[in-house]
mmCIF file with all atom_site columns, C-alpha atoms in Angstrom:
data_model
loop_
_atom_site.group_PDB
_atom_site.id
_atom_site.type_symbol
_atom_site.label_atom_id
_atom_site.label_alt_id
_atom_site.label_comp_id
_atom_site.label_asym_id
_atom_site.label_entity_id
_atom_site.label_seq_id
_atom_site.pdbx_PDB_ins_code
_atom_site.Cartn_x
_atom_site.Cartn_y
_atom_site.Cartn_z
_atom_site.occupancy
_atom_site.B_iso_or_equiv
_atom_site.pdbx_formal_charge
_atom_site.auth_seq_id
_atom_site.auth_comp_id
_atom_site.auth_asym_id
_atom_site.auth_atom_id
_atom_site.pdbx_PDB_model_num
ATOM 1   C CA . GLN A 1 1   ? 60.324 -102.382 6.998   1.00 94.00 ? 1   GLN A CA 1
ATOM 2   C CA . VAL A 1 2   ? 56.689 -101.933 6.027   1.00 96.00 ? 2   VAL A CA 1
ATOM 3   C CA . GLN A 1 3   ? 56.278 -101.330 2.326   1.00 97.00 ? 3   GLN A CA 1
ATOM 4   C CA . LEU A 1 4   ? 53.123 -100.761 0.305   1.00 98.00 ? 4   LEU A CA 1
ATOM 5   C CA . VAL A 1 5   ? 53.371 -100.381 -3.457  1.00 98.00 ? 5   VAL A CA 1
ATOM 6   C CA . GLU A 1 6   ? 50.344 -99.442  -5.541  1.00 98.00 ? 6   GLU A CA 1
ATOM 7   C CA . SER A 1 7   ? 49.973 -100.116 -9.232  1.00 97.00 ? 7   SER A CA 1
ATOM 8   C CA . GLY A 1 8   ? 47.324 -100.156 -11.914 1.00 97.00 ? 8   GLY A CA 1
ATOM 9   C CA . GLY A 1 9   ? 46.574 -96.474  -12.301 1.00 97.00 ? 9   GLY A CA 1
ATOM 10  C CA . GLY A 1 10  ? 46.247 -94.782  -15.651 1.00 97.00 ? 10  GLY A CA 1
ATOM 11  C CA . VAL A 1 11  ? 43.945 -92.880  -17.967 1.00 97.00 ? 11  VAL A CA 1
ATOM 12  C CA . VAL A 1 12  ? 40.482 -94.343  -18.474 1.00 97.00 ? 12  VAL A CA 1
ATOM 13  C CA . GLN A 1 13  ? 37.299 -93.127  -20.120 1.00 97.00 ? 13  GLN A CA 1
ATOM 14  C CA . PRO A 1 14  ? 34.195 -92.345  -18.072 1.00 97.00 ? 14  PRO A CA 1
ATOM 15  C CA . GLY A 1 15  ? 32.048 -95.407  -17.527 1.00 97.00 ? 15  GLY A CA 1
ATOM 16  C CA . ARG A 1 16  ? 34.945 -97.835  -17.855 1.00 98.00 ? 16  ARG A CA 1
ATOM 17  C CA . SER A 1 17  ? 36.613 -99.994  -15.200 1.00 98.00 ? 17  SER A CA 1
ATOM 18  C CA . LEU A 1 18  ? 40.056 -100.225 -13.651 1.00 98.00 ? 18  LEU A CA 1
ATOM 19  C CA . ARG A 1 19  ? 41.669 -102.415 -11.009 1.00 98.00 ? 19  ARG A CA 1
ATOM 20  C CA . LEU A 1 20  ? 44.276 -101.121 -8.611  1.00 98.00 ? 20  LEU A CA 1
ATOM 21  C CA . SER A 1 21  ? 46.679 -103.350 -6.700  1.00 98.00 ? 21  SER A CA 1
ATOM 22  C CA . CYS A 1 22  ? 48.695 -102.768 -3.556  1.00 98.00 ? 22  CYS A CA 1
ATOM 23  C CA . ALA A 1 23  ? 51.573 -105.134 -2.862  1.00 98.00 ? 23  ALA A CA 1
ATOM 24  C CA . ALA A 1 24  ? 52.473 -105.360 0.824   1.00 98.00 ? 24  ALA A CA 1
ATOM 25  C CA . SER A 1 25  ? 55.698 -106.490 2.430   1.00 97.00 ? 25  SER A CA 1
ATOM 26  C CA . GLY A 1 26  ? 57.583 -106.176 5.695   1.00 97.00 ? 26  GLY A CA 1
ATOM 27  C CA . PHE A 1 27  ? 54.681 -107.167 7.940   1.00 97.00 ? 27  PHE A CA 1
ATOM 28  C CA . ILE A 1 28  ? 52.129 -109.937 8.410   1.00 97.00 ? 28  ILE A CA 1
ATOM 29  C CA . PHE A 1 29  ? 49.608 -108.704 5.876   1.00 98.00 ? 29  PHE A CA 1
ATOM 30  C CA . GLY A 1 30  ? 46.852 -111.083 6.933   1.00 97.00 ? 30  GLY A CA 1
ATOM 31  C CA . LYS A 1 31  ? 46.737 -109.614 10.436  1.00 96.00 ? 31  LYS A CA 1
ATOM 32  C CA . TYR A 1 32  ? 45.866 -106.070 9.406   1.00 97.00 ? 32  TYR A CA 1
ATOM 33  C CA . ASP A 1 33  ? 42.763 -104.328 8.137   1.00 97.00 ? 33  ASP A CA 1
ATOM 34  C CA . MET A 1 34  ? 43.564 -102.357 4.998   1.00 98.00 ? 34  MET A CA 1
ATOM 35  C CA . HIS A 1 35  ? 42.186 -99.200  3.425   1.00 98.00 ? 35  HIS A CA 1
ATOM 36  C CA . TRP A 1 36  ? 42.090 -97.310  0.163   1.00 98.00 ? 36  TRP A CA 1
ATOM 37  C CA . LEU A 1 37  ? 42.090 -93.526  0.259   1.00 98.00 ? 37  LEU A CA 1
ATOM 38  C CA . ARG A 1 38  ? 42.323 -90.951  -2.496  1.00 98.00 ? 38  ARG A CA 1
ATOM 39  C CA . GLN A 1 39  ? 43.323 -87.357  -3.050  1.00 98.00 ? 39  GLN A CA 1
ATOM 40  C CA . ALA A 1 40  ? 42.264 -85.216  -5.968  1.00 97.00 ? 40  ALA A CA 1
ATOM 41  C CA . ARG A 1 41  ? 44.858 -82.731  -7.177  1.00 95.00 ? 41  ARG A CA 1
ATOM 42  C CA . GLY A 1 42  ? 45.152 -79.845  -4.744  1.00 91.00 ? 42  GLY A CA 1
ATOM 43  C CA . LYS A 1 43  ? 42.463 -81.286  -2.481  1.00 93.00 ? 43  LYS A CA 1
ATOM 44  C CA . GLY A 1 44  ? 42.241 -83.018  0.868   1.00 94.00 ? 44  GLY A CA 1
ATOM 45  C CA . LEU A 1 45  ? 42.292 -86.702  1.669   1.00 97.00 ? 45  LEU A CA 1
ATOM 46  C CA . GLU A 1 46  ? 39.185 -88.827  1.166   1.00 98.00 ? 46  GLU A CA 1
ATOM 47  C CA . TRP A 1 47  ? 38.736 -92.277  2.633   1.00 98.00 ? 47  TRP A CA 1
ATOM 48  C CA . VAL A 1 48  ? 37.391 -94.729  0.035   1.00 98.00 ? 48  VAL A CA 1
ATOM 49  C CA . ALA A 1 49  ? 37.082 -98.244  1.444   1.00 98.00 ? 49  ALA A CA 1
ATOM 50  C CA . VAL A 1 50  ? 38.272 -100.680 4.103   1.00 98.00 ? 50  VAL A CA 1
ATOM 51  C CA . ILE A 1 51  ? 38.478 -104.451 4.292   1.00 98.00 ? 51  ILE A CA 1
ATOM 52  C CA . TRP A 1 52  ? 38.944 -106.393 7.487   1.00 97.00 ? 52  TRP A CA 1
ATOM 53  C CA . HIS A 1 53  ? 42.034 -108.584 7.832   1.00 97.00 ? 53  HIS A CA 1
ATOM 54  C CA . ASP A 1 54  ? 39.945 -111.756 7.429   1.00 96.00 ? 54  ASP A CA 1
ATOM 55  C CA . GLU A 1 55  ? 37.861 -110.346 4.540   1.00 96.00 ? 55  GLU A CA 1
ATOM 56  C CA . SER A 1 56  ? 34.731 -110.640 6.701   1.00 96.00 ? 56  SER A CA 1
ATOM 57  C CA . THR A 1 57  ? 33.723 -107.003 6.385   1.00 96.00 ? 57  THR A CA 1
ATOM 58  C CA . GLN A 1 58  ? 34.036 -104.180 3.873   1.00 98.00 ? 58  GLN A CA 1
ATOM 59  C CA . TYR A 1 59  ? 32.854 -100.585 4.143   1.00 97.00 ? 59  TYR A CA 1
ATOM 60  C CA . TYR A 1 60  ? 32.710 -97.953  1.423   1.00 98.00 ? 60  TYR A CA 1
ATOM 61  C CA . ALA A 1 61  ? 32.393 -94.206  1.139   1.00 98.00 ? 61  ALA A CA 1
ATOM 62  C CA . ASP A 1 62  ? 28.984 -93.157  -0.157  1.00 97.00 ? 62  ASP A CA 1
ATOM 63  C CA . SER A 1 63  ? 30.689 -91.625  -3.195  1.00 97.00 ? 63  SER A CA 1
ATOM 64  C CA . VAL A 1 64  ? 31.888 -95.041  -4.416  1.00 98.00 ? 64  VAL A CA 1
ATOM 65  C CA . LYS A 1 65  ? 29.351 -97.461  -2.948  1.00 98.00 ? 65  LYS A CA 1
ATOM 66  C CA . GLY A 1 66  ? 27.967 -99.782  -5.588  1.00 97.00 ? 66  GLY A CA 1
ATOM 67  C CA . ARG A 1 67  ? 30.747 -98.922  -8.040  1.00 98.00 ? 67  ARG A CA 1
ATOM 68  C CA . PHE A 1 68  ? 33.980 -99.885  -6.243  1.00 98.00 ? 68  PHE A CA 1
ATOM 69  C CA . THR A 1 69  ? 34.888 -103.225 -4.660  1.00 98.00 ? 69  THR A CA 1
ATOM 70  C CA . ILE A 1 70  ? 37.742 -103.753 -2.223  1.00 98.00 ? 70  ILE A CA 1
ATOM 71  C CA . SER A 1 71  ? 39.263 -107.214 -1.915  1.00 98.00 ? 71  SER A CA 1
ATOM 72  C CA . ARG A 1 72  ? 42.465 -108.870 -0.782  1.00 98.00 ? 72  ARG A CA 1
ATOM 73  C CA . ASP A 1 73  ? 44.565 -111.977 -1.303  1.00 98.00 ? 73  ASP A CA 1
ATOM 74  C CA . ASN A 1 74  ? 46.269 -112.766 1.976   1.00 98.00 ? 74  ASN A CA 1
ATOM 75  C CA . SER A 1 75  ? 48.248 -115.616 0.441   1.00 97.00 ? 75  SER A CA 1
ATOM 76  C CA . ASN A 1 76  ? 49.886 -113.142 -1.951  1.00 97.00 ? 76  ASN A CA 1
ATOM 77  C CA . ASN A 1 77  ? 49.969 -110.123 0.366   1.00 98.00 ? 77  ASN A CA 1
ATOM 78  C CA . THR A 1 78  ? 47.976 -108.013 -2.059  1.00 98.00 ? 78  THR A CA 1
ATOM 79  C CA . LEU A 1 79  ? 45.114 -105.556 -1.687  1.00 98.00 ? 79  LEU A CA 1
ATOM 80  C CA . TYR A 1 80  ? 42.857 -104.657 -4.606  1.00 98.00 ? 80  TYR A CA 1
ATOM 81  C CA . LEU A 1 81  ? 40.379 -101.981 -5.565  1.00 98.00 ? 81  LEU A CA 1
ATOM 82  C CA . HIS A 1 82  ? 38.132 -102.761 -8.492  1.00 98.00 ? 82  HIS A CA 1
ATOM 83  C CA . MET A 1 83  ? 36.619 -99.560  -9.802  1.00 98.00 ? 83  MET A CA 1
ATOM 84  C CA . SER A 1 84  ? 33.718 -99.657  -12.239 1.00 98.00 ? 84  SER A CA 1
ATOM 85  C CA . ARG A 1 85  ? 31.452 -97.025  -13.814 1.00 98.00 ? 85  ARG A CA 1
ATOM 86  C CA . LEU A 1 86  ? 34.223 -94.532  -13.327 1.00 98.00 ? 86  LEU A CA 1
ATOM 87  C CA . ARG A 1 87  ? 33.367 -90.838  -13.312 1.00 98.00 ? 87  ARG A CA 1
ATOM 88  C CA . VAL A 1 88  ? 35.429 -87.747  -13.978 1.00 97.00 ? 88  VAL A CA 1
ATOM 89  C CA . ASP A 1 89  ? 35.291 -86.889  -10.280 1.00 97.00 ? 89  ASP A CA 1
ATOM 90  C CA . ASP A 1 90  ? 37.012 -90.195  -9.432  1.00 98.00 ? 90  ASP A CA 1
ATOM 91  C CA . THR A 1 91  ? 40.208 -88.667  -10.815 1.00 98.00 ? 91  THR A CA 1
ATOM 92  C CA . ALA A 1 92  ? 42.742 -88.726  -7.976  1.00 98.00 ? 92  ALA A CA 1
ATOM 93  C CA . VAL A 1 93  ? 45.863 -90.284  -6.570  1.00 98.00 ? 93  VAL A CA 1
ATOM 94  C CA . TYR A 1 94  ? 44.818 -93.500  -4.854  1.00 98.00 ? 94  TYR A CA 1
ATOM 95  C CA . PHE A 1 95  ? 46.705 -94.657  -1.768  1.00 98.00 ? 95  PHE A CA 1
ATOM 96  C CA . CYS A 1 96  ? 46.542 -97.931  0.078   1.00 98.00 ? 96  CYS A CA 1
ATOM 97  C CA . ALA A 1 97  ? 47.147 -97.698  3.803   1.00 98.00 ? 97  ALA A CA 1
ATOM 98  C CA . ARG A 1 98  ? 47.497 -100.018 6.750   1.00 98.00 ? 98  ARG A CA 1
ATOM 99  C CA . ASP A 1 99  ? 45.052 -99.729  9.612   1.00 96.00 ? 99  ASP A CA 1
ATOM 100 C CA . PHE A 1 100 ? 46.707 -99.227  12.974  1.00 92.00 ? 100 PHE A CA 1
ATOM 101 C CA . PHE A 1 101 ? 44.926 -99.412  16.316  1.00 84.00 ? 101 PHE A CA 1
ATOM 102 C CA . PRO A 1 102 ? 42.987 -97.238  17.108  1.00 79.00 ? 102 PRO A CA 1
ATOM 103 C CA . ARG A 1 103 ? 41.849 -96.967  13.487  1.00 90.00 ? 103 ARG A CA 1
ATOM 104 C CA . VAL A 1 104 ? 44.416 -94.594  12.067  1.00 95.00 ? 104 VAL A CA 1
ATOM 105 C CA . PHE A 1 105 ? 46.629 -95.071  9.020   1.00 97.00 ? 105 PHE A CA 1
ATOM 106 C CA . ASP A 1 106 ? 50.209 -95.731  10.007  1.00 95.00 ? 106 ASP A CA 1
ATOM 107 C CA . SER A 1 107 ? 51.742 -96.820  6.703   1.00 97.00 ? 107 SER A CA 1
ATOM 108 C CA . TRP A 1 108 ? 50.914 -95.601  3.226   1.00 98.00 ? 108 TRP A CA 1
ATOM 109 C CA . GLY A 1 109 ? 51.922 -96.480  -0.289  1.00 97.00 ? 109 GLY A CA 1
ATOM 110 C CA . GLN A 1 110 ? 53.306 -93.857  -2.636  1.00 97.00 ? 110 GLN A CA 1
ATOM 111 C CA . GLY A 1 111 ? 50.032 -93.663  -4.540  1.00 97.00 ? 111 GLY A CA 1
ATOM 112 C CA . THR A 1 112 ? 48.898 -94.372  -8.082  1.00 98.00 ? 112 THR A CA 1
ATOM 113 C CA . LEU A 1 113 ? 47.220 -91.772  -10.290 1.00 98.00 ? 113 LEU A CA 1
ATOM 114 C CA . VAL A 1 114 ? 43.862 -92.514  -11.845 1.00 98.00 ? 114 VAL A CA 1
ATOM 115 C CA . THR A 1 115 ? 42.650 -90.055  -14.478 1.00 98.00 ? 115 THR A CA 1
ATOM 116 C CA . VAL A 1 116 ? 39.125 -90.391  -15.780 1.00 98.00 ? 116 VAL A CA 1
ATOM 117 C CA . SER A 1 117 ? 38.764 -88.428  -18.980 1.00 96.00 ? 117 SER A CA 1
ATOM 118 C CA . SER A 1 118 ? 37.229 -88.747  -22.400 1.00 93.00 ? 118 SER A CA 1
ATOM 119 C CA . VAL B 2 1   ? 32.788 -82.562  9.344   1.00 95.00 ? 1   VAL B CA 1
ATOM 120 C CA . MET B 2 2   ? 36.363 -81.655  10.216  1.00 96.00 ? 2   MET B CA 1
ATOM 121 C CA . THR B 2 3   ? 37.406 -78.025  9.744   1.00 97.00 ? 3   THR B CA 1
ATOM 122 C CA . GLN B 2 4   ? 41.031 -76.917  9.825   1.00 97.00 ? 4   GLN B CA 1
ATOM 123 C CA . SER B 2 5   ? 42.313 -73.394  10.240  1.00 93.00 ? 5   SER B CA 1
ATOM 124 C CA . PRO B 2 6   ? 44.019 -71.500  8.895   1.00 96.00 ? 6   PRO B CA 1
ATOM 125 C CA . ALA B 2 7   ? 44.193 -72.797  5.337   1.00 96.00 ? 7   ALA B CA 1
ATOM 126 C CA . THR B 2 8   ? 47.729 -71.439  5.051   1.00 97.00 ? 8   THR B CA 1
ATOM 127 C CA . LEU B 2 9   ? 50.125 -70.523  7.846   1.00 96.00 ? 9   LEU B CA 1
ATOM 128 C CA . SER B 2 10  ? 53.243 -68.485  7.098   1.00 96.00 ? 10  SER B CA 1
ATOM 129 C CA . VAL B 2 11  ? 55.969 -69.066  9.668   1.00 95.00 ? 11  VAL B CA 1
ATOM 130 C CA . SER B 2 12  ? 59.674 -68.343  9.851   1.00 95.00 ? 12  SER B CA 1
ATOM 131 C CA . PRO B 2 13  ? 62.096 -71.189  10.579  1.00 94.00 ? 13  PRO B CA 1
ATOM 132 C CA . GLY B 2 14  ? 62.631 -71.551  14.306  1.00 94.00 ? 14  GLY B CA 1
ATOM 133 C CA . GLU B 2 15  ? 59.253 -70.082  15.166  1.00 96.00 ? 15  GLU B CA 1
ATOM 134 C CA . ARG B 2 16  ? 56.271 -71.870  16.672  1.00 96.00 ? 16  ARG B CA 1
ATOM 135 C CA . ALA B 2 17  ? 53.373 -73.000  14.515  1.00 96.00 ? 17  ALA B CA 1
ATOM 136 C CA . THR B 2 18  ? 49.895 -73.633  15.880  1.00 97.00 ? 18  THR B CA 1
ATOM 137 C CA . LEU B 2 19  ? 47.336 -75.417  13.734  1.00 98.00 ? 19  LEU B CA 1
ATOM 138 C CA . SER B 2 20  ? 43.690 -75.920  14.612  1.00 98.00 ? 20  SER B CA 1
ATOM 139 C CA . CYS B 2 21  ? 41.161 -78.607  13.821  1.00 98.00 ? 21  CYS B CA 1
ATOM 140 C CA . ARG B 2 22  ? 37.509 -78.516  14.831  1.00 98.00 ? 22  ARG B CA 1
ATOM 141 C CA . ALA B 2 23  ? 35.024 -81.380  14.687  1.00 97.00 ? 23  ALA B CA 1
ATOM 142 C CA . SER B 2 24  ? 31.359 -80.730  14.030  1.00 96.00 ? 24  SER B CA 1
ATOM 143 C CA . GLN B 2 25  ? 30.438 -83.225  16.727  1.00 96.00 ? 25  GLN B CA 1
ATOM 144 C CA . TYR B 2 26  ? 32.002 -84.704  19.825  1.00 97.00 ? 26  TYR B CA 1
ATOM 145 C CA . ILE B 2 27  ? 34.867 -87.101  19.021  1.00 96.00 ? 27  ILE B CA 1
ATOM 146 C CA . SER B 2 28  ? 36.545 -87.435  22.455  1.00 96.00 ? 28  SER B CA 1
ATOM 147 C CA . ASN B 2 29  ? 40.279 -87.807  21.738  1.00 96.00 ? 29  ASN B CA 1
ATOM 148 C CA . ASN B 2 30  ? 39.845 -89.823  18.539  1.00 97.00 ? 30  ASN B CA 1
ATOM 149 C CA . LEU B 2 31  ? 41.870 -87.445  16.434  1.00 97.00 ? 31  LEU B CA 1
ATOM 150 C CA . ALA B 2 32  ? 45.000 -87.981  14.350  1.00 98.00 ? 32  ALA B CA 1
ATOM 151 C CA . TRP B 2 33  ? 47.354 -85.620  12.546  1.00 98.00 ? 33  TRP B CA 1
ATOM 152 C CA . TYR B 2 34  ? 49.293 -86.366  9.370   1.00 98.00 ? 34  TYR B CA 1
ATOM 153 C CA . GLN B 2 35  ? 52.063 -84.520  7.576   1.00 98.00 ? 35  GLN B CA 1
ATOM 154 C CA . GLN B 2 36  ? 52.213 -84.555  3.783   1.00 97.00 ? 36  GLN B CA 1
ATOM 155 C CA . LYS B 2 37  ? 55.008 -83.182  1.635   1.00 96.00 ? 37  LYS B CA 1
ATOM 156 C CA . PRO B 2 38  ? 54.564 -82.487  -2.098  1.00 93.00 ? 38  PRO B CA 1
ATOM 157 C CA . GLY B 2 39  ? 54.428 -85.657  -4.145  1.00 92.00 ? 39  GLY B CA 1
ATOM 158 C CA . GLN B 2 40  ? 54.541 -87.870  -1.086  1.00 95.00 ? 40  GLN B CA 1
ATOM 159 C CA . ALA B 2 41  ? 52.093 -89.950  0.905   1.00 95.00 ? 41  ALA B CA 1
ATOM 160 C CA . PRO B 2 42  ? 50.865 -88.667  4.259   1.00 97.00 ? 42  PRO B CA 1
ATOM 161 C CA . ARG B 2 43  ? 52.834 -89.596  7.365   1.00 97.00 ? 43  ARG B CA 1
ATOM 162 C CA . LEU B 2 44  ? 51.145 -90.304  10.680  1.00 97.00 ? 44  LEU B CA 1
ATOM 163 C CA . LEU B 2 45  ? 52.330 -87.830  13.321  1.00 98.00 ? 45  LEU B CA 1
ATOM 164 C CA . ILE B 2 46  ? 49.872 -87.928  16.195  1.00 97.00 ? 46  ILE B CA 1
ATOM 165 C CA . TYR B 2 47  ? 46.998 -90.155  17.282  1.00 97.00 ? 47  TYR B CA 1
ATOM 166 C CA . GLY B 2 48  ? 44.794 -90.147  20.331  1.00 96.00 ? 48  GLY B CA 1
ATOM 167 C CA . ALA B 2 49  ? 44.970 -86.343  19.976  1.00 97.00 ? 49  ALA B CA 1
ATOM 168 C CA . SER B 2 50  ? 48.337 -86.229  21.757  1.00 97.00 ? 50  SER B CA 1
ATOM 169 C CA . THR B 2 51  ? 50.327 -89.461  21.282  1.00 97.00 ? 51  THR B CA 1
ATOM 170 C CA . ARG B 2 52  ? 53.264 -89.131  18.923  1.00 97.00 ? 52  ARG B CA 1
ATOM 171 C CA . ALA B 2 53  ? 53.697 -91.915  16.394  1.00 96.00 ? 53  ALA B CA 1
ATOM 172 C CA . THR B 2 54  ? 56.945 -93.844  16.266  1.00 94.00 ? 54  THR B CA 1
ATOM 173 C CA . GLY B 2 55  ? 59.879 -91.705  15.224  1.00 95.00 ? 55  GLY B CA 1
ATOM 174 C CA . VAL B 2 56  ? 58.075 -88.357  15.399  1.00 97.00 ? 56  VAL B CA 1
ATOM 175 C CA . PRO B 2 57  ? 60.272 -85.670  16.970  1.00 97.00 ? 57  PRO B CA 1
ATOM 176 C CA . PRO B 2 58  ? 59.134 -84.139  20.274  1.00 97.00 ? 58  PRO B CA 1
ATOM 177 C CA . ARG B 2 59  ? 58.798 -80.690  18.705  1.00 97.00 ? 59  ARG B CA 1
ATOM 178 C CA . PHE B 2 60  ? 55.448 -81.968  17.419  1.00 98.00 ? 60  PHE B CA 1
ATOM 179 C CA . SER B 2 61  ? 52.716 -81.994  20.045  1.00 98.00 ? 61  SER B CA 1
ATOM 180 C CA . GLY B 2 62  ? 48.978 -82.427  19.939  1.00 98.00 ? 62  GLY B CA 1
ATOM 181 C CA . SER B 2 63  ? 46.312 -81.349  22.366  1.00 97.00 ? 63  SER B CA 1
ATOM 182 C CA . GLY B 2 64  ? 42.579 -81.059  22.720  1.00 97.00 ? 64  GLY B CA 1
ATOM 183 C CA . SER B 2 65  ? 39.534 -83.191  23.309  1.00 97.00 ? 65  SER B CA 1
ATOM 184 C CA . GLY B 2 66  ? 35.887 -83.144  22.385  1.00 96.00 ? 66  GLY B CA 1
ATOM 185 C CA . THR B 2 67  ? 35.606 -80.888  19.363  1.00 97.00 ? 67  THR B CA 1
ATOM 186 C CA . ASP B 2 68  ? 38.672 -78.614  19.393  1.00 98.00 ? 68  ASP B CA 1
ATOM 187 C CA . PHE B 2 69  ? 42.204 -79.775  18.714  1.00 98.00 ? 69  PHE B CA 1
ATOM 188 C CA . THR B 2 70  ? 45.606 -78.222  18.175  1.00 98.00 ? 70  THR B CA 1
ATOM 189 C CA . LEU B 2 71  ? 48.843 -79.352  16.582  1.00 98.00 ? 71  LEU B CA 1
ATOM 190 C CA . THR B 2 72  ? 51.856 -77.366  17.724  1.00 98.00 ? 72  THR B CA 1
ATOM 191 C CA . ILE B 2 73  ? 55.288 -77.427  16.139  1.00 97.00 ? 73  ILE B CA 1
ATOM 192 C CA . SER B 2 74  ? 57.508 -75.800  18.722  1.00 94.00 ? 74  SER B CA 1
ATOM 193 C CA . SER B 2 75  ? 60.393 -74.670  16.514  1.00 93.00 ? 75  SER B CA 1
ATOM 194 C CA . LEU B 2 76  ? 59.907 -75.116  12.803  1.00 95.00 ? 76  LEU B CA 1
ATOM 195 C CA . GLN B 2 77  ? 62.651 -76.889  10.929  1.00 95.00 ? 77  GLN B CA 1
ATOM 196 C CA . SER B 2 78  ? 63.080 -76.718  7.156   1.00 93.00 ? 78  SER B CA 1
ATOM 197 C CA . GLU B 2 79  ? 61.676 -80.233  6.787   1.00 95.00 ? 79  GLU B CA 1
ATOM 198 C CA . ASP B 2 80  ? 58.461 -79.274  8.600   1.00 96.00 ? 80  ASP B CA 1
ATOM 199 C CA . PHE B 2 81  ? 57.114 -77.068  5.814   1.00 94.00 ? 81  PHE B CA 1
ATOM 200 C CA . ALA B 2 82  ? 54.313 -79.223  4.486   1.00 97.00 ? 82  ALA B CA 1
ATOM 201 C CA . VAL B 2 83  ? 50.552 -79.740  4.551   1.00 97.00 ? 83  VAL B CA 1
ATOM 202 C CA . TYR B 2 84  ? 49.017 -81.056  7.773   1.00 98.00 ? 84  TYR B CA 1
ATOM 203 C CA . HIS B 2 85  ? 45.776 -83.003  7.855   1.00 98.00 ? 85  HIS B CA 1
ATOM 204 C CA . CYS B 2 86  ? 43.594 -83.885  10.820  1.00 98.00 ? 86  CYS B CA 1
ATOM 205 C CA . GLN B 2 87  ? 41.431 -87.020  10.801  1.00 98.00 ? 87  GLN B CA 1
ATOM 206 C CA . GLN B 2 88  ? 38.693 -88.259  13.100  1.00 97.00 ? 88  GLN B CA 1
ATOM 207 C CA . TYR B 2 89  ? 38.176 -91.923  13.896  1.00 96.00 ? 89  TYR B CA 1
ATOM 208 C CA . ALA B 2 90  ? 35.452 -91.679  16.512  1.00 96.00 ? 90  ALA B CA 1
ATOM 209 C CA . ASN B 2 91  ? 32.567 -92.243  14.136  1.00 90.00 ? 91  ASN B CA 1
ATOM 210 C CA . TRP B 2 92  ? 33.360 -94.578  11.280  1.00 93.00 ? 92  TRP B CA 1
ATOM 211 C CA . PRO B 2 93  ? 32.729 -95.342  8.576   1.00 95.00 ? 93  PRO B CA 1
ATOM 212 C CA . PRO B 2 94  ? 33.544 -93.022  7.023   1.00 95.00 ? 94  PRO B CA 1
ATOM 213 C CA . TRP B 2 95  ? 36.873 -91.880  8.352   1.00 97.00 ? 95  TRP B CA 1
ATOM 214 C CA . THR B 2 96  ? 36.984 -88.141  7.651   1.00 97.00 ? 96  THR B CA 1
ATOM 215 C CA . PHE B 2 97  ? 39.715 -85.567  7.229   1.00 97.00 ? 97  PHE B CA 1
ATOM 216 C CA . GLY B 2 98  ? 39.990 -81.828  7.406   1.00 97.00 ? 98  GLY B CA 1
ATOM 217 C CA . GLN B 2 99  ? 40.852 -79.942  4.250   1.00 96.00 ? 99  GLN B CA 1
ATOM 218 C CA . GLY B 2 100 ? 44.445 -79.432  5.374   1.00 97.00 ? 100 GLY B CA 1
ATOM 219 C CA . THR B 2 101 ? 46.652 -76.574  6.563   1.00 98.00 ? 101 THR B CA 1
ATOM 220 C CA . LYS B 2 102 ? 49.669 -75.630  4.507   1.00 97.00 ? 102 LYS B CA 1
ATOM 221 C CA . VAL B 2 103 ? 52.639 -74.437  6.560   1.00 97.00 ? 103 VAL B CA 1
ATOM 222 C CA . GLU B 2 104 ? 54.833 -72.268  4.354   1.00 95.00 ? 104 GLU B CA 1
ATOM 223 C CA . VAL B 2 105 ? 57.981 -70.250  4.806   1.00 89.00 ? 105 VAL B CA 1
ATOM 224 C CA . LYS B 2 106 ? 57.364 -66.661  5.803   1.00 87.00 ? 106 LYS B CA 1
#
């Protein structure tokens, strides 16, 4: 079955960097576009970034543009989110999710918590 | 902007729950619903405004088009008490969500 497992979260100081990973299994990873989304405690869901299956295109939310980079390694079935210049308001649970036609999110990881605090 | 109402819905088990989602602009039927339980990831319930995702029980139904959408749970089961999110995918990026409706036990 489809499985997505995030890792790499933790506590980091404002201005520092962190890289999240999402290990995929149970499907042909290289055929799917993949997303990162996040959810601050007690808040709604916020889409963060997407990368096309062939790495040809990436889009970002305005709130992270220029600071976050999404990438993938199709040979190792892994999605990444490199986060730099982190801010306190980046504190959230970060989920990776698989894109499903027609552009909804049909499989999600369990999430990894990122806390930005001094 | 996606706006969900009410923020909290108190319903007794076995009763019907009706959740609303309104888009600030026309999105045709490009609307999905997700269920999220505490400490868990969201689960896709409905896409295309009314198509149930794989494995979703028929007590969940979606309707609407344009700007106004509804998720109906015909007879609430104990496992249905959760937060429900709507999401538009007509105009991306970004993909945007409502703020969620919490369905709680009355």
